[in-house]
Coordinates of C-alpha atoms in Angstrom, one line a residue:
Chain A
X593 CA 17.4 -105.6 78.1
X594 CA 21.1 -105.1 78.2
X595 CA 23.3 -107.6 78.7
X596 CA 21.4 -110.2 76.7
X597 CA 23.3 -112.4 74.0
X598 CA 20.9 -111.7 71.5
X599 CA 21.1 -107.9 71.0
X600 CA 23.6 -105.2 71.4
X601 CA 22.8 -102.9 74.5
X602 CA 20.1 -100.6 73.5
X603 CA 20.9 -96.9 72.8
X604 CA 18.7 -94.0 74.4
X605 CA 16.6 -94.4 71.0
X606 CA 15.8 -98.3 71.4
X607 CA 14.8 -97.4 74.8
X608 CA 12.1 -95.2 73.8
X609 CA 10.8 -97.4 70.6
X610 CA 11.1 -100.5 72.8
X611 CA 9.1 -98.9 76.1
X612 CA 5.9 -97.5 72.9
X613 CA 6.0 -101.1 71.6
X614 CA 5.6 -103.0 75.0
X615 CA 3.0 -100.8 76.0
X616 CA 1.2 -101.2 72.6
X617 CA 1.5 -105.2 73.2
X618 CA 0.1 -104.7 76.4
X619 CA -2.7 -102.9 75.5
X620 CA -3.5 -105.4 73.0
X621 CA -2.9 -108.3 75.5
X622 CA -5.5 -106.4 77.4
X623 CA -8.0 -106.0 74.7
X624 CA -7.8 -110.2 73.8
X625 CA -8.3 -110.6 77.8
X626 CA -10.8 -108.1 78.0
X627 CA -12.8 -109.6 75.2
X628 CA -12.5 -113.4 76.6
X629 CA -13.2 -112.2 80.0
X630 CA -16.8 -110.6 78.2
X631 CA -17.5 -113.7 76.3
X632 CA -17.1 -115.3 80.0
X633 CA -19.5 -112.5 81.4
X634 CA -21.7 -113.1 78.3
X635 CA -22.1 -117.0 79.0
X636 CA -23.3 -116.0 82.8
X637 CA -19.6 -117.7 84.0
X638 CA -19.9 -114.5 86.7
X639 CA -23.0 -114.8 88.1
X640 CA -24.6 -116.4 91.2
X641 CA -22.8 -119.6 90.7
X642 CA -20.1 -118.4 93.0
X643 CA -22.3 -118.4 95.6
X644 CA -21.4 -121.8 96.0
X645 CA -18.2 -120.5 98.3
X646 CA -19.9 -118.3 100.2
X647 CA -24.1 -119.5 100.7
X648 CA -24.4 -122.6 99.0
X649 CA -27.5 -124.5 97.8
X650 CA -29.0 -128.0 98.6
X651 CA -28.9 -127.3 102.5
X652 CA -25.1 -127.3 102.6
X653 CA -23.1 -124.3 103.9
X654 CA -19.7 -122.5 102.9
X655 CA -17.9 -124.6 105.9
X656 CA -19.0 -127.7 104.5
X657 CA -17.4 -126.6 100.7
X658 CA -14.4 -125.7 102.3
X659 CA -13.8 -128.2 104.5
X660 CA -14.6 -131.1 101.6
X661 CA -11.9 -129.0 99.6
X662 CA -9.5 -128.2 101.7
X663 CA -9.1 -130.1 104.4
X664 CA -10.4 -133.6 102.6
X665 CA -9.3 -132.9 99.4
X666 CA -5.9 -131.0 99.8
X667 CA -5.5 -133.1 103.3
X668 CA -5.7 -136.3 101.3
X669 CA -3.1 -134.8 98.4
X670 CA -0.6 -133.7 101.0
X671 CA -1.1 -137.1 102.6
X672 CA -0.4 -139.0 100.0
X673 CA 3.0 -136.5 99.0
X674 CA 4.5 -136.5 103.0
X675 CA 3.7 -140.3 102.9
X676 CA 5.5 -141.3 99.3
X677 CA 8.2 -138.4 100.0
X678 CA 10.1 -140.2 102.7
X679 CA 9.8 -143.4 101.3
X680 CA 11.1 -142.6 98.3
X681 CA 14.1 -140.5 99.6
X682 CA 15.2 -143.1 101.8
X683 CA 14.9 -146.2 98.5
X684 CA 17.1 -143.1 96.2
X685 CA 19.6 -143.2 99.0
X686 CA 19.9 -147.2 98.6
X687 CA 19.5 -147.3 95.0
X688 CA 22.4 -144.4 95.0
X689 CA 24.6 -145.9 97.1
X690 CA 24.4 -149.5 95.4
X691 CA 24.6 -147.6 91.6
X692 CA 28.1 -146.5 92.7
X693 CA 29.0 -149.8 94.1
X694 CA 32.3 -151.7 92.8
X695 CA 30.7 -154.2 92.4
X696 CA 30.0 -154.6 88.7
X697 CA 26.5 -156.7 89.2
X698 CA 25.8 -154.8 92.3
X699 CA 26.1 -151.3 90.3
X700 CA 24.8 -152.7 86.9
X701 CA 21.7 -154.3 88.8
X702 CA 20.9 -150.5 90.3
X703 CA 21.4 -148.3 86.9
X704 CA 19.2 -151.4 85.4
X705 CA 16.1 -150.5 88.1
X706 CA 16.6 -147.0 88.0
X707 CA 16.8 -146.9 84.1
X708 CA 13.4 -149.1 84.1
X709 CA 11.4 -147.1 86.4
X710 CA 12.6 -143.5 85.2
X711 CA 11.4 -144.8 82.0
X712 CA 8.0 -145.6 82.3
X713 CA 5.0 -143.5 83.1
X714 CA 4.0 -143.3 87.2
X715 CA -0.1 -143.9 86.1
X716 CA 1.5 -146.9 84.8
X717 CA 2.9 -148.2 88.0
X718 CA -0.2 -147.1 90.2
X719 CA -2.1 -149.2 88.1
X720 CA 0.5 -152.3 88.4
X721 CA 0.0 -152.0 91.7
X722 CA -3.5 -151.6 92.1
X723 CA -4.0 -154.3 89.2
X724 CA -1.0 -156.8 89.8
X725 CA -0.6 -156.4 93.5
X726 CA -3.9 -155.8 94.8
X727 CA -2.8 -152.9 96.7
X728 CA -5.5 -150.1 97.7
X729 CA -6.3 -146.8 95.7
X730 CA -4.0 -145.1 98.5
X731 CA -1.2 -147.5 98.5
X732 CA -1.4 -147.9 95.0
X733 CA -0.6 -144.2 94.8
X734 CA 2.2 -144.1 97.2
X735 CA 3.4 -147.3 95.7
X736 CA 3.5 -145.1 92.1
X737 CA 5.0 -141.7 93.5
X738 CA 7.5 -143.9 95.8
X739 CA 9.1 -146.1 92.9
X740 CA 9.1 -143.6 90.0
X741 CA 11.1 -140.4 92.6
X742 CA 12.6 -143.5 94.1
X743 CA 14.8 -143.5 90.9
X744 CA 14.6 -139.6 90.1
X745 CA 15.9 -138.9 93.3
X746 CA 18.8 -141.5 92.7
X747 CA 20.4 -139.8 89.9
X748 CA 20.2 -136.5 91.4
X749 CA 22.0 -137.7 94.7
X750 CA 24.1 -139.4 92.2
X751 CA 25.0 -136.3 89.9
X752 CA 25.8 -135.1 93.6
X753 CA 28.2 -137.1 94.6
X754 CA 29.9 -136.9 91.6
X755 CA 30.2 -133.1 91.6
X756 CA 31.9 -133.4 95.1
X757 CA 35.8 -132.5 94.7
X758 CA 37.5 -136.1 94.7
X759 CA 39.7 -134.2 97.7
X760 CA 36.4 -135.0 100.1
X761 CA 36.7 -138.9 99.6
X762 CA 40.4 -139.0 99.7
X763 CA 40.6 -137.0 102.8
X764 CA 38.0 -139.0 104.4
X765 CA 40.1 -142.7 103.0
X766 CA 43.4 -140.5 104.4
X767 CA 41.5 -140.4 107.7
X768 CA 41.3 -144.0 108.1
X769 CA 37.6 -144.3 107.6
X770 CA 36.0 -147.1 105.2
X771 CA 34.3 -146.6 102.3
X772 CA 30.7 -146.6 103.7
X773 CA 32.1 -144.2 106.5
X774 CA 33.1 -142.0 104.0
X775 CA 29.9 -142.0 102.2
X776 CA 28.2 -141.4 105.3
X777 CA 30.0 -138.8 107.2
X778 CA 31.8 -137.2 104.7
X779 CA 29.9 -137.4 101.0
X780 CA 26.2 -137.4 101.9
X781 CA 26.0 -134.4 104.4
X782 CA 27.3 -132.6 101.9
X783 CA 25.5 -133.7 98.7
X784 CA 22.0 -133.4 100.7
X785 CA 23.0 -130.0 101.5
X786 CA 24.0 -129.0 97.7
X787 CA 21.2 -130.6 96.0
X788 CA 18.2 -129.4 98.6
X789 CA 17.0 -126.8 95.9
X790 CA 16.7 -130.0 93.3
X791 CA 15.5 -131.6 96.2
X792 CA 12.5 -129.2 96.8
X793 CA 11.9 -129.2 92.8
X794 CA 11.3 -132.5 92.8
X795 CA 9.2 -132.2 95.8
X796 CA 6.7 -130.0 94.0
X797 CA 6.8 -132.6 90.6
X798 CA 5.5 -135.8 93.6
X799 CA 2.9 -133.2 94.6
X800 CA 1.5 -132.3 91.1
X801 CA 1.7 -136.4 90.4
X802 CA -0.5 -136.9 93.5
X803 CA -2.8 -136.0 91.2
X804 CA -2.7 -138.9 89.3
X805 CA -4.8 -140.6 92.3
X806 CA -7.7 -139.5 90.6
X807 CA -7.5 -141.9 87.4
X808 CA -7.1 -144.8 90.1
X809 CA -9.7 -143.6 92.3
X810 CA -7.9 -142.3 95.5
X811 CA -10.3 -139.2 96.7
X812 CA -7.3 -136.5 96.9
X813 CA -8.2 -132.9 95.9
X814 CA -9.7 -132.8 92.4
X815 CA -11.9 -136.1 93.0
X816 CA -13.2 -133.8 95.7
X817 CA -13.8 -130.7 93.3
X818 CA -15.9 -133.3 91.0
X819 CA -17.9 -135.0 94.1
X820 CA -18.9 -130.9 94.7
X821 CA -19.8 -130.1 91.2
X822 CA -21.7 -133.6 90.9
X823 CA -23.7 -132.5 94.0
X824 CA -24.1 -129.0 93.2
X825 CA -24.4 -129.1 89.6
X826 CA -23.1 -128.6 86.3
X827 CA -22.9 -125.0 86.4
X828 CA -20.4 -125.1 89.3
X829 CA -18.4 -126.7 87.5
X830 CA -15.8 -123.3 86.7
X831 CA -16.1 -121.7 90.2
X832 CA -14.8 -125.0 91.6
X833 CA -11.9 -125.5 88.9
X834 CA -10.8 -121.7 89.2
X835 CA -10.4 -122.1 93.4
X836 CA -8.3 -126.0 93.2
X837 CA -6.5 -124.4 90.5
X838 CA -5.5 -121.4 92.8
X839 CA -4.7 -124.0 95.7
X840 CA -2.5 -126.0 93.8
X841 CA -0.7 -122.7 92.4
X842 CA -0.4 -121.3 96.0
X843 CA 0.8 -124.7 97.5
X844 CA 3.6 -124.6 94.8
X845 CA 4.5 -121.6 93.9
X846 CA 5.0 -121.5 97.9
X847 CA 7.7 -124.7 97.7
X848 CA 9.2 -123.2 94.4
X849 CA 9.9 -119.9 96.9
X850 CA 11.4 -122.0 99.5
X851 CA 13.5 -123.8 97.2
X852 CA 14.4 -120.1 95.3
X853 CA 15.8 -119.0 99.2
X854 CA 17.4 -122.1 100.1
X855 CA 19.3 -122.2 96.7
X856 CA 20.4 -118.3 97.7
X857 CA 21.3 -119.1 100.7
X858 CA 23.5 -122.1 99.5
X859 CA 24.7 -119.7 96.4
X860 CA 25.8 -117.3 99.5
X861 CA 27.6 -119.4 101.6
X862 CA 29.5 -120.8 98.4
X863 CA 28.5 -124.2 98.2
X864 CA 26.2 -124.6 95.3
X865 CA 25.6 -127.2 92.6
X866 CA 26.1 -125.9 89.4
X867 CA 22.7 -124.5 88.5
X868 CA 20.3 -127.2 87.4
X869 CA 16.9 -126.8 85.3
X870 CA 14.9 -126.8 88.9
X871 CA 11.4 -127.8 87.2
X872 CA 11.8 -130.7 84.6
X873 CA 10.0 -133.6 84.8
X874 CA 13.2 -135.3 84.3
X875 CA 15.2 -133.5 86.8
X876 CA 18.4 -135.3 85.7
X877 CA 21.7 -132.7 86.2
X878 CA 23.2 -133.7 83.7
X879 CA 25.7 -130.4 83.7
X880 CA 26.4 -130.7 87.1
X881 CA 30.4 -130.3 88.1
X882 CA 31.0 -128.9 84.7
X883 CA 31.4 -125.2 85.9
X884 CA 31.8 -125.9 89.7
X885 CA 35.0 -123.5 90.3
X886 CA 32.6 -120.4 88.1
X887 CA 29.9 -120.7 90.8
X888 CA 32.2 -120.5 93.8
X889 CA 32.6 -117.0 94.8
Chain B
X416 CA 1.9 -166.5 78.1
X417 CA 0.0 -167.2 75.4
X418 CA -2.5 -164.6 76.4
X419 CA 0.0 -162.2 75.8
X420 CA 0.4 -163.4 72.1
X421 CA -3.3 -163.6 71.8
X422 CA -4.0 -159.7 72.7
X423 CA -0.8 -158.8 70.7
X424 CA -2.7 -156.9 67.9
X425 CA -4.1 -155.0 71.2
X426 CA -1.1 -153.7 72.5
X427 CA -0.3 -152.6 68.8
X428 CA -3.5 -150.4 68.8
X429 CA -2.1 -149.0 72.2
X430 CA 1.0 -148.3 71.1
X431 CA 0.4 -146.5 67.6
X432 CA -2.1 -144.6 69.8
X433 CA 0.5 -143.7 72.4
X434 CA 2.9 -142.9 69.7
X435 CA 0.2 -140.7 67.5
X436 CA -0.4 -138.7 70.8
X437 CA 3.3 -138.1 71.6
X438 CA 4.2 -137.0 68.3
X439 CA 1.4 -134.8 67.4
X440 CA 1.7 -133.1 70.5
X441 CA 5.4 -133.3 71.0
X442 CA 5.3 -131.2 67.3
X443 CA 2.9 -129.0 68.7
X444 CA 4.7 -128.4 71.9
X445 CA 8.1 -127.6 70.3
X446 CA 5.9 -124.8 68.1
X447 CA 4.0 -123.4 71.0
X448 CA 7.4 -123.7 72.9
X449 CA 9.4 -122.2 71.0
X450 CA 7.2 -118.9 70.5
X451 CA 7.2 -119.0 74.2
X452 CA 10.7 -119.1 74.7
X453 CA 10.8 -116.0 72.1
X454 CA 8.1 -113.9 74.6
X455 CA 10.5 -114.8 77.2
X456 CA 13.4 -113.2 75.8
X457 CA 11.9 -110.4 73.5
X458 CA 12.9 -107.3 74.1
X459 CA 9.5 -106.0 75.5
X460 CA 9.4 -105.8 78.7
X461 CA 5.1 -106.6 78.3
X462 CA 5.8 -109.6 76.4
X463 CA 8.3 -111.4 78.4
X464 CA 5.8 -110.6 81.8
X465 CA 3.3 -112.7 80.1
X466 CA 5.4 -115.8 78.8
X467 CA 6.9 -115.6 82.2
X468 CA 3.5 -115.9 84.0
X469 CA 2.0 -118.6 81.6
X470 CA 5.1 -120.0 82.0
X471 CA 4.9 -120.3 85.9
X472 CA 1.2 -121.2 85.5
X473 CA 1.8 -124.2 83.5
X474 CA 4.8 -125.9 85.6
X475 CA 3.2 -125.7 88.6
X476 CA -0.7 -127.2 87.1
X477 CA -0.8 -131.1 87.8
X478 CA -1.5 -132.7 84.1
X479 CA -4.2 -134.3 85.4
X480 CA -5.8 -130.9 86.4
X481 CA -5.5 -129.5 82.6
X482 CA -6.9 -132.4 81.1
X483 CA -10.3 -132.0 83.5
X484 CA -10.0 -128.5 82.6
X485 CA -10.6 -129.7 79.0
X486 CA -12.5 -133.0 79.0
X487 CA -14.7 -131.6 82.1
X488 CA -14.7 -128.0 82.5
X489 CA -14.6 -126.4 79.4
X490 CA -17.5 -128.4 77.6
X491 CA -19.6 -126.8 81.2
X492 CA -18.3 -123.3 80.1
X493 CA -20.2 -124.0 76.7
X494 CA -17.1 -124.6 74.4
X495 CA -17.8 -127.9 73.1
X496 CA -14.9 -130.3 71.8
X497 CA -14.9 -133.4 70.0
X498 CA -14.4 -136.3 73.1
X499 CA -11.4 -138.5 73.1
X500 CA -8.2 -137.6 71.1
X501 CA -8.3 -133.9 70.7
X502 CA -8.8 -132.9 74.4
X503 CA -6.0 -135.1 75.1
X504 CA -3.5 -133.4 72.2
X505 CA -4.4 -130.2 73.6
X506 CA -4.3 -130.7 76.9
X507 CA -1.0 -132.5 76.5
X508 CA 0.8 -129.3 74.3
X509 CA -0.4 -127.1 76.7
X510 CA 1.5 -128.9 80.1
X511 CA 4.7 -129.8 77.9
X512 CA 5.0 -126.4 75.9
X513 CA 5.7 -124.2 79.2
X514 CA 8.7 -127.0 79.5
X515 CA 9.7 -126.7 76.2
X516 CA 10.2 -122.9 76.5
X517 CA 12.2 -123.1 79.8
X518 CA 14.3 -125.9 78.0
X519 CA 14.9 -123.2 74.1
X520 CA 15.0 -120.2 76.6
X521 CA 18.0 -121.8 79.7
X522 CA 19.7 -122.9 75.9
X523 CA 20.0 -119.4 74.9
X524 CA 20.9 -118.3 78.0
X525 CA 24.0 -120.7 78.0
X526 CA 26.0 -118.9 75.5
X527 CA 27.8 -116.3 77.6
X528 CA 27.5 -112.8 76.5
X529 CA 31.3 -112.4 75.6
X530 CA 30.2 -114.9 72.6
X531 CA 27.9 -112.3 71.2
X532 CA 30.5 -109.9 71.9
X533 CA 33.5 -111.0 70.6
X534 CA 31.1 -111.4 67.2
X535 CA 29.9 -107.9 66.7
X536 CA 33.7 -107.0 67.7
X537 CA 34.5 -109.2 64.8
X538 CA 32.3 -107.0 63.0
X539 CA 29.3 -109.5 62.3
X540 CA 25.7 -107.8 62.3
X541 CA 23.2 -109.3 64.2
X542 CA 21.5 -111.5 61.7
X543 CA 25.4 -113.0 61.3
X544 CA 25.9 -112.9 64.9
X545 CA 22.7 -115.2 65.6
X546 CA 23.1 -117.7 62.6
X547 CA 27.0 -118.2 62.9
X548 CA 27.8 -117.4 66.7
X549 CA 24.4 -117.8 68.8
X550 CA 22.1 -120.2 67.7
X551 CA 24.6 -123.5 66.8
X552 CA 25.8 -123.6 70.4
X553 CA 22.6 -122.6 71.6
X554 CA 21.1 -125.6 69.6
X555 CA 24.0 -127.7 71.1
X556 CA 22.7 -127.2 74.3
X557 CA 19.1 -127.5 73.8
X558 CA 19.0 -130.7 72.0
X559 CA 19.4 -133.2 75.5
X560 CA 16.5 -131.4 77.5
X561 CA 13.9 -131.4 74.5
X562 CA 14.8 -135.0 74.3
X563 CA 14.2 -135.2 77.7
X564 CA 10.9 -133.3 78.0
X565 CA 10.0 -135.1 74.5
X566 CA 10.5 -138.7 76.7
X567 CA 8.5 -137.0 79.8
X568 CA 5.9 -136.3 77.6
X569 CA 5.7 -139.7 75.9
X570 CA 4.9 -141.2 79.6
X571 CA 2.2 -138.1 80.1
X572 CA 0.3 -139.5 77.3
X573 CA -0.7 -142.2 79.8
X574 CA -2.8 -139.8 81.8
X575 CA -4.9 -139.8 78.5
X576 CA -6.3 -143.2 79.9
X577 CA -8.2 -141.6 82.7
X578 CA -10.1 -139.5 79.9
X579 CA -11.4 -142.1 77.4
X580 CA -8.5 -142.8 75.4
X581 CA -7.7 -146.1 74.9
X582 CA -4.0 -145.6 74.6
X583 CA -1.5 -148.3 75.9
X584 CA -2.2 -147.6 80.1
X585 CA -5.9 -147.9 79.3
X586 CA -5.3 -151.0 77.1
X587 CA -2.9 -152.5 79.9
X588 CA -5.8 -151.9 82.1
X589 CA -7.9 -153.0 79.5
X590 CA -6.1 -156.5 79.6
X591 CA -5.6 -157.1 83.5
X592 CA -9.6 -156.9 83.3
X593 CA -10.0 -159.6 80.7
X594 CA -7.2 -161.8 81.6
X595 CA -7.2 -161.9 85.0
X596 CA -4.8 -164.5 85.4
X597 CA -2.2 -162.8 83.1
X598 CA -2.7 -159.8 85.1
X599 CA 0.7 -159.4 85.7
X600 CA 2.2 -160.6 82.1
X601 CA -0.4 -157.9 80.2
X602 CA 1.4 -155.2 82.2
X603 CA 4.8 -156.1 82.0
X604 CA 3.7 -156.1 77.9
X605 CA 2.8 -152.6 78.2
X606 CA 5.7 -151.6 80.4
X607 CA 8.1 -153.1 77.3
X608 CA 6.1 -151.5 74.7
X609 CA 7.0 -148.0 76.7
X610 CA 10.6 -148.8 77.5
X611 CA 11.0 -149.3 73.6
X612 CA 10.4 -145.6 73.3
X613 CA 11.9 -143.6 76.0
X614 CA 15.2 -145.7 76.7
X615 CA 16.1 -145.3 73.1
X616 CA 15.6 -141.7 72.9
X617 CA 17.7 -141.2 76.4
X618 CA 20.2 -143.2 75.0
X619 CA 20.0 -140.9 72.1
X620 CA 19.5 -137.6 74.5
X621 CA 23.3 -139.1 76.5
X622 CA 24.4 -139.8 73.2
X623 CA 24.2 -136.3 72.0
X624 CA 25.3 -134.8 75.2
X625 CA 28.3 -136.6 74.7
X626 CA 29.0 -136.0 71.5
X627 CA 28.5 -131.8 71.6
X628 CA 29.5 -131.3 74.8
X629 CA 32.6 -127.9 74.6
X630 CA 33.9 -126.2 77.2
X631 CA 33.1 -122.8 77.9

């Protein structure tokens, strides 16, 4: 691995002792798989119960699995993300634009709301709202994803705008345009543009939180994987984790892809935020305009 | 209001719940993490394949999914574990270590080659050029995320309450049932009583951030 900061380049020797001992790791890896995967066999987790995707029992057939997984199930869980994605974009943009405010309550009031809703958990505000507000399970979940990215999405628009060269606003005040034209036609276009990949990321965090739905009830994708294996029985239990586990990989890994491209494409055209941790669950950039003039080409 | 006062020694219970779940498995998660993060940028090329895909598994699981996987699923498979609290510590190290690895291994990856460089030019040997050149600005670096994943995982405890732990979501929702006209006082309570551990420890995450931050 050369060019690594933790050990010199390897010489022809390394090489060799390094390619033995990663193919002795991997045949061990293999061996501790191999073993699990017979305990597995050993406990009948390979038999007929897979059946279930292909010729169910109890007078159901495979189109009636499928459909109740993927288009209920994963329907409902995309519902529920397109729904509180939107929404919670369009409350960041507010809850942006007010944070940078001049006026001192105006931009206290915002940092206060976005400081109190990053800070506590979204199960929490589901329940508030299911509890306190009397919404439904389904607006009680977009309520929840809406409010919590609400604020997320706030400080990354605002990291953002800050990492814009201060050259943008003072061309756009030299213009003749106001402050909110600036932020408008000038600032946002451009901090949209820059922070799609965190964008995306984030994206994929509402999806996995979607999830959530199913402590307050809302039948998205894996309330629908326990209404099967409550039908079917226990032992269908694994087949039907192993498959929503697999849709929920596909579905993100696809989105993490997109965002991958979109970042190179950005990275190519030279306008790219200084790279941010795509994936945390607090996706807060906190680097961001440290390094601006490295990543320009 | 008084209600509030009145279920006071409940909210406690929820809290030192909360708390014992964070911190047991926020230890755990650093450890697991950490050995990750090693995998990841070990010299063998077998080893780094399979933090990367554990890695990529984990991030991309909803919580909720891994604690059915081991409150529902496993127990099915024939691997039986104690109900309540230990599903819930496992469940939770295994979501937040894959984020702790990504935070130890982007730190290490911060310190620019030339660093390590310039050392063994200096004529440092590697244990010397890790423990005097790498690892304090690495550390540096890595301090704010942990923090960060540390408070993420404090308000991931909460999904614990859909899987019979009575931590302080379930005891909020606990509350709303039996006070039903405090509804909306029981959950501010709980709010407050998870505020008082994640806004301090971003403070302290900003604080830090602050105070380390060097140019490169």
């Amino acid at each position: 691995m050369s060019g690594s900061v933790l050990y010199d380049a390897p010489g022809p020797r390394t090489r060799r002792i390094e390619r033995i001992a990663s193919i002795g790791v991997a045949i061990l890896l293999l061996a501790v798989l191999a073993w699990v995967f017979k305990g597995m066999v050993d406990r009948g987790l390979f038999d007929s119960r897979w059946e279930v995707f292909s010729d169910p029992p109890k007078g159901q057939s495979a189109a009636d699995v499928w459909r109740s997984l993927l288009v209920v199930g994963l329907g409902a869980t995309l519902r529920a993300a397109a729904t509180a994605a939107p929404l919670a974009f369009a409350l960041a943009i507010i809850l942006a634009v007010l944070r940078t405010s001049r006026l001192r309550l105006v931009s206290g009031l915002a940092t206060a709301v976005i400081e109190l809703l990053r800070g506590l958990p979204v199960l929490l505000m589901m329940f508030f709202g299911q509890l306190a507000l009397g919404l439904t399970a389904f607006e009680a979940v977009i309520f929840g994803l809406v409010l919590y990215n609400a604020a997320i999405v706030a400080e990354i628009i605002r990291a953002g705008l800050a990492a814009l060269p201060k050259g943008q606003v003072e061309a756009g005040t030299a213009v003749g345009l106001t402050r909110w034209q600036t932020l408008r036609i000038v600032q946002l276009p451009q901090v949209l543009r820059l922070m799609l990949p965190s964008l995306i990321s984030q994206f994929v965090v509402l999806l996995k939180d979607t999830s959530l739905g199913f402590i307050v009830g809302y039948q998205e994708l894996l309330r629908m994987m326990q209404l099967n294996y409550s039908f079917f029985g226990d032992q269908y239990r694994f087949p039907l984790f192993v498959v929503v586990l697999s849709i929920y990989l596909i579905v993100n890994f696809t989105l993490t892809r997109v965002a991958i491209i979109v970042d190179r494409r950005l990275a190519e055209r030279g306008q790219r935020a200084d790279k941010l941790d795509p994936n945390a669950v607090v996706a807060v950039p906190h680097n961001i305009g440290r390094d601006q003039s490295a990543s320009a080409p | 209001m008084d209600s509030v006062i009145e279920a006071l020694p409940r909210f406690w219970d929820g809290f030192t719940t909360t708390l014992f779940l964070a911190v047991v498995s926020g230890v755990l998660s650093l450890v697991f993490g950490t050995i990750l993060a090693t995998f990841r940028v070990s010299p063998l090329k077998s080893l780094r394949i399979v933090g990367a895909t554990i890695v990529e598994i984990g991030r991309n699981t909803p919580l909720t999914l891994v604690f059915i996987f081991f409150v529902f699923i496993l127990p099915s498979m024939g691997y039986i574990l104690p109900l309540g609290r230990v599903p819930a510590i496992i469940a939770l190290t295994v979501y937040t270590s894959a984020f702790v690895c990504e935070a130890v291994r982007s730190g290490i990856n911060s310190v620019s080659v030339g660093q390590a460089e310039a050392a063994r030019a200096i004529g440092l040997g590697s244990t010397q050029t890790l423990s005097l050149v790498v690892l304090p600005q690495a550390l540096r670096t890595v301090v704010p995320p942990l923090i960060n994943v540390l408070i993420a995982l404090t308000k991931n405890t909460s999904v614990a309450a859909g899987f019979a732990v009575v931590e302080l979501t379930a005891t909020g929702r606990g509350l709303a049932r039996d006070y039903p006209a405090d509804v909306l006082w029981m959950l501010l309570g709980v709010a407050f009583f998870y505020l008082l551990i994640t806004i301090p420890a971003g403070t302290l995450a900003g604080y830090i951030e602050r105070k380390v931050v060097f140019s490169r």
